[in-house]
């Protein structure tokens, strides 16, 4: 049981390049989330999904796109990378409505992205 | 308006002593949940403890306990018998309703350093 996995762990992009951050969970969770964490700050929600085919915007969606074709996978796409997107990106999943205890968010190890 | 406030950017504690990390929240929803996560220097997010708004007793998990004062809207994390491995960033988070489910709103975090 691997939990939530993310690839790559590190990446450097040039301004204007695009990339996809991969996220996979093997816990059969319905909900999946993408957060970004800027230095010294808390996490901010980019996009989330409540199941295959259903996604919605979070607090900071501009410059990103997502899709959810399967329960397991929730990739995050960066188009036209900008220095403001330099951050650590976390994927998370939860079974349901975050009722606490086991129904909390489980996080992947993060992807550290630098845009130069 | 800030939903989760962690007023202590950094804290020091002597090994084996107890420490309290502060968290205040703001919500008009009568049903809510509060979470604490630990983020060590390696970067992963580790779930520590959960408190539901209707829970009659303060939550406890091993050396972690939550001092929940509903009228004051505070949910402080207490770590007893601090260990060097407790040195990390600690985030308080609150469950918030979205259109298609729930998400976590995070505070800015508190850096804890345990001294030997």
Coordinates of N, CA and C in Angstrom, one line a residue:
Chain A
X1 N 0.9 -1.2 0.0 CA 0.0 0.0 0.0 C 0.9 1.2 0.0
X2 N 1.0 1.9 -1.2 CA 1.9 3.0 -1.3 C 1.3 4.3 -0.8
X3 N 0.0 4.4 -0.7 CA -0.6 5.7 -0.3 C -0.7 6.6 -1.5
X4 N -0.2 7.9 -1.3 CA -0.3 8.9 -2.3 C 1.2 9.0 -2.9
X5 N 1.3 8.9 -4.2 CA 2.7 9.0 -4.8 C 2.6 10.2 -5.8
X6 N 3.7 10.9 -5.8 CA 3.9 12.0 -6.7 C 5.2 11.9 -7.5
X7 N 5.1 12.3 -8.8 CA 6.3 12.4 -9.6 C 6.2 13.6 -10.4
X8 N 7.4 14.3 -10.7 CA 8.7 14.0 -10.2 C 8.8 14.6 -8.7
X9 N 10.0 14.4 -8.1 CA 10.2 15.0 -6.8 C 10.7 16.4 -6.9
X10 N 11.5 16.6 -8.0 CA 12.1 17.9 -8.2 C 12.0 18.2 -9.7
X11 N 11.9 19.5 -10.0 CA 11.9 19.9 -11.5 C 12.3 21.3 -11.6
X12 N 13.1 21.6 -12.6 CA 13.4 23.0 -12.9 C 12.8 23.3 -14.3
X13 N 12.0 24.3 -14.4 CA 11.4 24.7 -15.7 C 11.9 26.1 -16.1
X14 N 11.9 26.3 -17.4 CA 12.2 27.6 -17.9 C 10.8 28.3 -18.1
X15 N 10.8 29.6 -18.1 CA 9.6 30.4 -18.3 C 9.0 30.0 -19.6
X16 N 7.7 29.8 -19.6 CA 7.0 29.5 -20.8 C 6.9 28.0 -21.1
X17 N 7.7 27.2 -20.4 CA 7.5 25.7 -20.6 C 6.3 25.2 -19.9
X18 N 5.9 24.0 -20.3 CA 4.8 23.3 -19.7 C 5.2 22.0 -19.1
X19 N 4.4 21.5 -18.1 CA 4.7 20.2 -17.6 C 3.5 19.7 -16.8
X20 N 3.5 18.4 -16.6 CA 2.4 17.7 -15.8 C 3.0 17.1 -14.6
X21 N 2.4 17.4 -13.5 CA 2.8 16.8 -12.2 C 1.8 15.6 -12.0
X22 N 2.4 14.4 -11.7 CA 1.6 13.2 -11.6 C 1.3 12.9 -10.2
X23 N 0.1 12.4 -9.9 CA -0.4 12.0 -8.6 C -1.2 10.8 -8.7
X24 N -0.9 9.8 -7.9 CA -1.6 8.5 -7.9 C -1.9 8.1 -6.5
X25 N -3.1 7.6 -6.2 CA -3.4 7.1 -4.9 C -4.0 5.7 -5.0
X26 N -3.6 4.8 -4.1 CA -4.1 3.4 -4.2 C -5.0 3.0 -3.0
X27 N -5.6 4.0 -2.4 CA -6.5 3.8 -1.3 C -8.0 3.8 -1.6
X28 N -8.3 3.9 -2.9 CA -9.6 4.0 -3.4 C -10.4 5.2 -2.9
X29 N -9.7 6.3 -2.7 CA -10.3 7.5 -2.2 C -11.1 8.2 -3.3
X30 N -12.2 8.8 -2.9 CA -13.0 9.5 -3.8 C -12.4 10.9 -4.1
X31 N -12.0 11.6 -3.0 CA -11.5 13.0 -3.1 C -10.0 13.0 -3.4
X32 N -9.7 13.9 -4.3 CA -8.2 14.2 -4.5 C -8.0 15.7 -4.6
X33 N -6.9 16.2 -4.2 CA -6.6 17.6 -4.0 C -5.2 18.0 -4.5
X34 N -5.1 19.2 -5.0 CA -3.7 19.7 -5.3 C -3.6 21.0 -4.5
X35 N -2.5 21.1 -3.8 CA -2.1 22.3 -3.0 C -0.7 22.8 -3.5
X36 N -0.5 24.1 -3.3 CA 0.8 24.6 -3.4 C 1.2 25.2 -2.0
X37 N 2.5 25.1 -1.7 CA 3.0 25.7 -0.5 C 4.2 26.6 -0.8
X38 N 4.0 27.9 -0.7 CA 5.1 28.8 -0.9 C 6.0 28.9 0.3
X39 N 7.2 29.3 0.2 CA 8.1 29.3 1.4 C 7.6 30.0 2.6
X40 N 7.6 29.3 3.7 CA 7.2 29.9 5.0 C 5.7 30.1 5.1
X41 N 4.9 29.5 4.2 CA 3.5 29.7 4.2 C 2.7 28.4 4.4
X42 N 1.4 28.5 4.6 CA 0.6 27.3 4.7 C 0.2 26.9 3.3
X43 N -0.6 25.8 3.2 CA -1.0 25.3 1.9 C -2.2 26.0 1.3
X44 N -2.2 26.2 0.0 CA -3.4 26.8 -0.6 C -3.9 25.8 -1.7
X45 N -5.2 25.7 -1.7 CA -5.8 24.7 -2.6 C -5.8 25.2 -4.0
X46 N -5.4 24.4 -5.0 CA -5.4 24.8 -6.4 C -6.6 24.3 -7.1
X47 N -6.8 23.0 -7.1 CA -7.9 22.3 -7.6 C -8.3 21.1 -6.8
X48 N -9.5 20.6 -6.9 CA -9.8 19.4 -6.2 C -10.8 18.6 -7.1
X49 N -11.0 17.3 -6.7 CA -11.9 16.4 -7.4 C -12.6 15.5 -6.5
X50 N -13.9 15.3 -6.7 CA -14.7 14.5 -5.8 C -15.0 13.1 -6.4
X51 N -14.4 12.9 -7.6 CA -14.5 11.6 -8.3 C -14.1 11.7 -9.7
X52 N -14.1 10.6 -10.4 CA -13.7 10.6 -11.8 C -14.6 11.5 -12.6
X53 N -14.1 12.4 -13.4 CA -14.8 13.2 -14.2 C -15.4 14.5 -13.6
X54 N -15.1 14.7 -12.2 CA -15.6 15.9 -11.5 C -14.5 16.6 -10.9
X55 N -14.2 17.8 -11.3 CA -13.2 18.6 -10.7 C -13.7 20.0 -10.5
X56 N -13.1 20.8 -9.7 CA -13.5 22.2 -9.4 C -12.3 23.0 -8.9
X57 N -12.4 24.3 -9.1 CA -11.3 25.2 -8.7 C -11.3 25.4 -7.2
X58 N -10.0 25.6 -6.7 CA -9.8 26.0 -5.3 C -9.5 27.5 -5.3
X59 N -8.6 27.8 -4.3 CA -8.3 29.3 -4.1 C -7.5 29.9 -5.2
X60 N -6.5 29.1 -5.7 CA -5.5 29.7 -6.6 C -5.4 28.8 -7.9
X61 N -6.4 28.8 -8.7 CA -6.4 27.9 -9.9 C -5.7 28.5 -11.2
X62 N -5.5 29.8 -11.2 CA -5.0 30.4 -12.4 C -3.6 29.8 -12.8
X63 N -3.5 29.4 -14.1 CA -2.2 28.9 -14.6 C -2.1 27.4 -14.5
X64 N -3.2 26.8 -14.0 CA -3.2 25.3 -13.8 C -4.4 24.7 -14.5
X65 N -4.3 23.4 -14.8 CA -5.4 22.6 -15.3 C -5.3 21.2 -14.7
X66 N -6.5 20.6 -14.5 CA -6.5 19.2 -14.0 C -7.5 18.4 -14.8
X67 N -7.4 17.1 -14.6 CA -8.3 16.2 -15.2 C -8.4 15.0 -14.2
X68 N -9.5 14.3 -14.2 CA -9.6 13.1 -13.4 C -10.4 12.0 -14.2
X69 N -9.6 11.2 -14.9 CA -10.3 10.2 -15.7 C -10.4 8.8 -15.0
X70 N -9.7 8.7 -13.9 CA -9.8 7.4 -13.1 C -9.8 7.8 -11.6
X71 N -10.2 6.9 -10.8 CA -10.2 7.2 -9.3 C -8.8 7.4 -8.8
X72 N -7.8 6.7 -9.4 CA -6.5 6.7 -8.9 C -5.7 7.9 -9.2
X73 N -5.9 8.5 -10.4 CA -4.9 9.5 -10.9 C -5.5 10.9 -10.9
X74 N -4.7 11.9 -10.6 CA -5.2 13.2 -10.6 C -4.0 14.1 -11.0
X75 N -3.7 14.2 -12.3 CA -2.5 15.0 -12.8 C -2.8 16.5 -12.8
X76 N -1.8 17.3 -12.5 CA -1.9 18.7 -12.5 C -1.0 19.3 -13.7
X77 N -1.6 20.0 -14.5 CA -0.9 20.6 -15.7 C -0.6 22.0 -15.5
X78 N 0.7 22.4 -15.7 CA 1.1 23.8 -15.8 C 1.3 24.2 -17.2
X79 N 0.6 25.2 -17.7 CA 0.9 25.7 -19.0 C 1.6 27.0 -18.9
X80 N 2.6 27.2 -19.7 CA 3.3 28.5 -19.8 C 3.8 28.9 -18.4
X81 N 4.7 28.1 -17.9 CA 5.2 28.3 -16.5 C 5.8 29.7 -16.3
X82 N 5.5 30.2 -15.1 CA 5.9 31.6 -14.7 C 6.7 31.5 -13.4
X83 N 7.6 32.4 -13.1 CA 8.3 32.4 -11.8 C 7.4 32.3 -10.6
X84 N 6.2 32.9 -10.7 CA 5.3 32.9 -9.6 C 4.8 31.5 -9.2
X85 N 5.0 30.5 -10.1 CA 4.6 29.2 -9.9 C 5.7 28.3 -9.2
X86 N 6.8 29.0 -8.9 CA 7.9 28.3 -8.1 C 7.3 28.0 -6.7
X87 N 7.2 26.7 -6.3 CA 6.6 26.4 -5.1 C 6.8 24.9 -4.9
X88 N 6.3 24.4 -3.7 CA 6.2 22.9 -3.5 C 4.8 22.5 -3.7
X89 N 4.5 21.5 -4.5 CA 3.2 21.1 -4.8 C 2.9 19.8 -4.1
X90 N 1.8 19.7 -3.4 CA 1.3 18.6 -2.7 C 0.0 18.1 -3.3
X91 N 0.0 16.8 -3.5 CA -1.3 16.1 -3.8 C -1.8 15.4 -2.6
X92 N -3.1 15.4 -2.4 CA -3.6 14.7 -1.2 C -4.9 14.0 -1.6
X93 N -5.3 13.0 -0.8 CA -6.6 12.3 -1.1 C -7.3 12.1 0.2
X94 N -8.6 11.9 0.1 CA -9.4 11.5 1.3 C -10.5 10.7 0.8
X95 N -11.0 9.8 1.8 CA -12.1 8.9 1.4 C -13.4 9.7 1.1
X96 N -13.7 10.7 2.0 CA -15.0 11.3 1.9 C -14.9 12.8 2.4
X97 N -15.8 13.2 3.3 CA -15.9 14.6 3.6 C -15.1 15.1 4.8
X98 N -14.0 14.4 5.0 CA -13.0 14.9 6.1 C -13.7 14.9 7.4
X99 N -14.3 13.8 7.8 CA -15.0 13.7 9.1 C -14.1 13.5 10.2
X100 N -12.8 13.3 9.9 CA -11.8 13.2 11.0 C -11.4 11.8 11.2
X101 N -10.4 11.5 12.1 CA -9.9 10.2 12.3 C -9.3 9.6 11.0
X102 N -9.8 8.5 10.5 CA -9.3 7.9 9.3 C -9.7 8.7 8.1
X103 N -10.8 9.5 8.2 CA -11.2 10.3 7.1 C -10.6 11.6 7.1
X104 N -9.3 11.7 7.0 CA -8.6 12.9 6.9 C -7.9 12.9 5.5
X105 N -7.1 13.9 5.3 CA -6.4 14.0 4.0 C -5.0 13.3 4.2
X106 N -4.7 12.5 3.2 CA -3.4 11.9 3.2 C -2.6 12.5 2.1
X107 N -1.4 12.9 2.4 CA -0.6 13.7 1.5 C 0.5 12.9 0.8
X108 N 0.8 13.3 -0.4 CA 2.0 12.7 -1.1 C 3.2 13.5 -0.6
X109 N 4.4 13.0 -1.1 CA 5.7 13.6 -0.6 C 6.0 15.0 -1.1
X110 N 5.3 15.4 -2.1 CA 5.5 16.8 -2.7 C 6.4 16.8 -3.9
X111 N 6.2 17.8 -4.7 CA 7.1 18.1 -5.9 C 7.6 19.5 -5.7
X112 N 8.9 19.6 -5.7 CA 9.6 21.0 -5.6 C 9.8 21.5 -7.0
X113 N 9.1 22.5 -7.4 CA 9.2 23.1 -8.7 C 9.9 24.5 -8.7
X114 N 10.8 24.7 -9.5 CA 11.5 26.0 -9.7 C 11.3 26.4 -11.1
X115 N 10.8 27.7 -11.3 CA 10.7 28.2 -12.7 C 11.7 29.4 -12.8
X116 N 12.6 29.3 -13.8 CA 13.6 30.3 -13.9 C 13.5 31.0 -15.3
Chain B
X1 N -11.2 37.2 4.7 CA -10.9 37.1 6.2 C -10.2 35.8 6.5
X2 N -9.2 35.9 7.3 CA -8.4 34.7 7.7 C -9.2 33.8 8.5
X3 N -9.2 32.5 8.1 CA -10.1 31.5 8.8 C -9.3 30.8 9.9
X4 N -8.0 30.6 9.7 CA -7.2 29.9 10.7 C -6.0 30.9 11.0
X5 N -5.8 31.1 12.3 CA -4.7 32.0 12.7 C -3.8 31.3 13.7
X6 N -2.5 31.2 13.3 CA -1.5 30.7 14.2 C -0.6 31.9 14.4
X7 N -0.6 32.4 15.7 CA 0.1 33.6 16.0 C 1.6 33.4 16.3
X8 N 2.0 32.2 16.5 CA 3.4 32.0 16.9 C 4.2 31.5 15.7
X9 N 5.0 32.4 15.1 CA 5.8 31.9 13.9 C 6.8 30.9 14.3
X10 N 7.4 31.0 15.5 CA 8.3 30.0 15.9 C 8.3 29.9 17.4
X11 N 8.6 28.6 17.9 CA 8.6 28.3 19.3 C 9.9 27.5 19.6
X12 N 10.4 27.7 20.8 CA 11.4 26.8 21.3 C 10.9 26.1 22.6
X13 N 11.3 24.8 22.8 CA 11.0 24.1 24.0 C 12.1 23.2 24.4
X14 N 12.3 23.0 25.6 CA 13.4 22.2 26.1 C 12.9 20.7 26.0
X15 N 13.8 19.8 25.7 CA 13.5 18.4 25.6 C 12.8 18.0 26.9
X16 N 11.8 17.1 26.7 CA 11.0 16.5 27.8 C 10.0 17.4 28.5
X17 N 10.0 18.7 28.0 CA 8.9 19.6 28.5 C 7.7 19.6 27.6
X18 N 6.6 20.1 28.1 CA 5.4 20.2 27.3 C 5.4 21.6 26.6
X19 N 4.7 21.6 25.5 CA 4.6 22.9 24.7 C 3.2 23.0 24.1
X20 N 2.7 24.2 24.0 CA 1.4 24.5 23.5 C 1.5 25.3 22.2
X21 N 1.0 24.9 21.1 CA 0.9 25.6 19.9 C -0.5 26.2 19.7
X22 N -0.6 27.5 19.5 CA -1.9 28.1 19.4 C -2.5 28.1 18.1
X23 N -3.8 28.0 18.1 CA -4.6 28.0 16.8 C -6.0 28.6 17.2
X24 N -6.4 29.7 16.5 CA -7.7 30.2 16.6 C -8.4 30.1 15.2
X25 N -9.7 30.0 15.2 CA -10.4 29.8 13.9 C -11.6 30.7 13.9
X26 N -12.1 30.8 12.7 CA -13.3 31.6 12.5 C -14.2 30.9 11.5
X27 N -15.4 30.6 12.0 CA -16.4 30.0 11.1 C -17.8 30.3 11.7
X28 N -18.8 30.3 10.8 CA -20.2 30.5 11.2 C -20.9 29.1 11.1
X29 N -20.2 28.1 10.6 CA -20.8 26.8 10.4 C -20.9 26.1 11.8
X30 N -22.0 25.6 12.2 CA -22.0 24.9 13.5 C -21.3 23.6 13.5
X31 N -21.2 23.0 12.3 CA -20.5 21.7 12.2 C -19.2 21.9 11.5
X32 N -18.1 21.7 12.2 CA -16.8 21.9 11.6 C -15.8 20.9 12.2
X33 N -14.6 20.8 11.6 CA -13.6 19.9 12.1 C -12.3 20.6 12.1
X34 N -11.4 20.3 13.1 CA -10.1 20.9 13.2 C -9.0 19.9 13.2
X35 N -8.0 20.1 12.4 CA -6.9 19.1 12.2 C -5.6 19.8 12.6
X36 N -4.7 19.0 13.0 CA -3.3 19.4 13.1 C -2.4 18.4 12.3
X37 N -1.5 19.1 11.6 CA -0.5 18.3 10.8 C 0.9 18.7 11.2
X38 N 1.8 17.8 11.0 CA 3.2 18.0 11.3 C 4.0 18.0 10.0
X39 N 4.9 18.9 9.7 CA 5.7 18.9 8.5 C 7.2 18.9 8.9
X40 N 7.9 17.8 9.0 CA 9.3 17.8 9.3 C 10.1 18.4 8.1
X41 N 11.4 18.6 8.4 CA 12.2 19.2 7.4 C 12.2 18.4 6.0
X42 N 11.9 17.2 6.1 CA 11.9 16.3 4.9 C 10.7 16.7 4.0
X43 N 9.7 17.4 4.5 CA 8.7 18.0 3.7 C 7.3 17.3 3.7
X44 N 7.2 16.1 4.1 CA 5.9 15.4 4.1 C 5.0 16.0 5.1
X45 N 3.7 15.8 4.9 CA 2.6 16.3 5.8 C 2.1 15.1 6.5
X46 N 2.2 15.1 7.9 CA 1.8 14.0 8.7 C 0.6 14.4 9.6
X47 N -0.5 13.7 9.4 CA -1.7 14.0 10.2 C -1.4 13.6 11.7
X48 N -1.8 14.5 12.6 CA -1.6 14.2 14.0 C -2.9 13.9 14.8
X49 N -3.9 14.9 14.7 CA -5.0 14.8 15.6 C -6.2 15.5 15.0
X50 N -7.4 15.1 15.3 CA -8.6 15.7 14.8 C -9.6 16.0 16.0
X51 N -10.3 17.2 15.9 CA -11.3 17.5 16.8 C -12.6 17.9 16.1
X52 N -13.7 17.3 16.3 CA -14.9 17.7 15.7 C -15.7 18.7 16.6
X53 N -16.4 19.5 16.0 CA -17.1 20.6 16.8 C -18.1 20.1 17.8
X54 N -18.6 18.9 17.5 CA -19.6 18.3 18.4 C -19.0 17.3 19.4
X55 N -17.7 17.1 19.3 CA -17.1 16.2 20.2 C -17.1 16.7 21.6
X56 N -17.5 15.8 22.6 CA -17.7 16.3 24.0 C -16.4 16.4 24.7
X57 N -15.4 15.6 24.3 CA -14.1 15.6 25.0 C -13.0 16.1 24.0
X58 N -12.0 16.6 24.7 CA -10.8 17.0 23.9 C -10.1 15.8 23.3
X59 N -9.7 15.9 22.1 CA -9.0 14.8 21.4 C -7.6 14.5 22.0
X60 N -7.2 13.3 22.0 CA -5.9 12.9 22.4 C -5.4 11.8 21.5
X61 N -4.1 11.9 21.2 CA -3.4 10.8 20.4 C -2.0 10.7 20.9
X62 N -1.8 9.7 21.8 CA -0.4 9.6 22.4 C 0.0 10.8 23.1
X63 N 1.1 11.4 22.7 CA 1.7 12.6 23.4 C 1.0 13.9 22.9
X64 N 0.1 13.8 21.9 CA -0.6 14.9 21.4 C -2.0 15.0 22.0
X65 N -2.4 16.2 22.4 CA -3.7 16.5 22.8 C -4.2 17.8 22.3
X66 N -5.4 18.0 22.2 CA -6.0 19.2 21.6 C -6.8 19.9 22.7
X67 N -6.4 21.1 23.0 CA -7.1 21.9 24.0 C -8.2 22.7 23.3
X68 N -9.4 22.2 23.2 CA -10.5 22.8 22.4 C -11.4 23.6 23.3
X69 N -11.4 24.9 23.0 CA -12.2 25.9 23.7 C -13.2 26.5 22.7
X70 N -14.4 25.9 22.6 CA -15.3 26.3 21.5 C -15.7 27.7 21.6
X71 N -16.0 28.2 22.8 CA -16.5 29.6 23.0 C -15.4 30.6 22.5
X72 N -14.2 30.3 22.7 CA -13.1 31.1 22.3 C -12.6 30.9 20.9
X73 N -13.2 29.9 20.3 CA -12.8 29.4 18.9 C -11.3 29.2 18.9
X74 N -10.8 28.4 19.8 CA -9.4 28.0 19.8 C -9.2 26.5 19.9
X75 N -8.2 26.0 19.3 CA -7.9 24.6 19.2 C -6.4 24.4 19.3
X76 N -5.9 24.6 20.5 CA -4.4 24.6 20.7 C -3.9 23.1 20.8
X77 N -2.8 22.9 20.2 CA -2.1 21.6 20.2 C -1.2 21.6 21.4
X78 N -1.3 20.5 22.2 CA -0.4 20.4 23.3 C 0.5 19.1 23.0
X79 N 1.8 19.3 23.1 CA 2.7 18.2 22.9 C 3.4 18.0 24.3
X80 N 3.2 16.8 24.8 CA 3.8 16.5 26.1 C 5.1 15.8 25.9
X81 N 6.0 16.0 26.9 CA 7.3 15.3 26.9 C 8.0 15.4 25.5
X82 N 8.3 16.7 25.2 CA 8.9 16.9 23.8 C 10.1 16.1 23.6
X83 N 10.3 15.7 22.3 CA 11.4 14.9 21.8 C 12.1 15.7 20.7
X84 N 13.4 15.4 20.5 CA 14.1 16.1 19.4 C 13.4 15.9 18.1
X85 N 12.8 14.8 17.9 CA 12.1 14.5 16.6 C 10.8 15.3 16.4
X86 N 10.4 16.0 17.5 CA 9.2 16.9 17.3 C 9.5 18.2 16.6
X87 N 10.8 18.5 16.4 CA 11.2 19.7 15.7 C 10.6 19.6 14.3
X88 N 9.8 20.6 14.0 CA 9.1 20.6 12.7 C 8.2 21.8 12.6
X89 N 7.6 21.9 11.4 CA 6.5 22.9 11.2 C 5.2 22.3 11.6
X90 N 4.3 23.0 12.3 CA 3.0 22.4 12.6 C 1.9 23.3 12.1
X91 N 1.0 22.7 11.4 CA -0.1 23.4 10.8 C -1.5 23.0 11.4
X92 N -2.2 24.1 11.7 CA -3.6 23.9 12.1 C -4.5 24.1 10.9
X93 N -5.5 23.3 10.7 CA -6.4 23.3 9.6 C -7.8 23.1 10.0
X94 N -8.7 23.7 9.2 CA -10.2 23.6 9.5 C -10.9 23.0 8.2
X95 N -11.8 22.2 8.4 CA -12.6 21.7 7.3 C -13.6 22.8 6.9
X96 N -13.7 23.0 5.6 CA -14.6 24.0 5.1 C -15.4 23.4 4.0
X97 N -16.7 23.8 3.9 CA -17.5 23.2 2.8 C -17.2 23.9 1.5
X98 N -17.2 23.1 0.5 CA -17.2 23.6 -0.9 C -18.4 23.2 -1.6
X99 N -18.5 23.5 -2.9 CA -19.7 23.2 -3.7 C -19.8 21.7 -3.8
X100 N -18.7 21.0 -4.0 CA -18.8 19.5 -4.2 C -18.2 18.7 -3.1
X101 N -18.1 19.3 -1.9 CA -17.5 18.5 -0.8 C -16.8 19.4 0.2
X102 N -15.8 18.9 0.8 CA -15.1 19.6 1.8 C -13.6 19.8 1.4
X103 N -13.0 20.8 2.0 CA -11.5 21.0 1.9 C -11.0 21.4 3.2
X104 N -9.7 21.4 3.3 CA -9.0 21.9 4.5 C -8.4 23.3 4.2
X105 N -8.6 24.2 5.1 CA -8.0 25.6 5.1 C -6.9 25.6 6.1
X106 N -5.7 25.9 5.7 CA -4.6 25.8 6.6 C -4.2 27.2 7.2
X107 N -3.7 27.2 8.4 CA -3.0 28.4 8.9 C -1.6 28.5 8.4
X108 N -0.9 29.5 8.8 CA 0.5 29.8 8.2 C 1.5 28.9 8.9
X109 N 1.2 28.3 10.0 CA 2.1 27.3 10.6 C 2.9 27.9 11.7
X110 N 3.5 27.0 12.6 CA 4.4 27.4 13.7 C 5.6 26.5 13.6
X111 N 6.8 27.0 13.6 CA 8.0 26.2 13.6 C 8.3 25.9 15.0
X112 N 8.5 24.7 15.4 CA 8.8 24.2 16.7 C 10.3 23.7 16.7
X113 N 11.1 24.2 17.6 CA 12.4 23.7 17.8 C 12.6 23.1 19.2
X114 N 13.0 21.9 19.3 CA 13.2 21.2 20.6 C 14.7 21.2 20.9
X115 N 15.0 21.8 22.0 CA 16.4 21.9 22.4 C 16.8 20.8 23.4
X116 N 18.0 20.3 23.2 CA 18.5 19.2 24.1 C 19.2 19.8 25.3

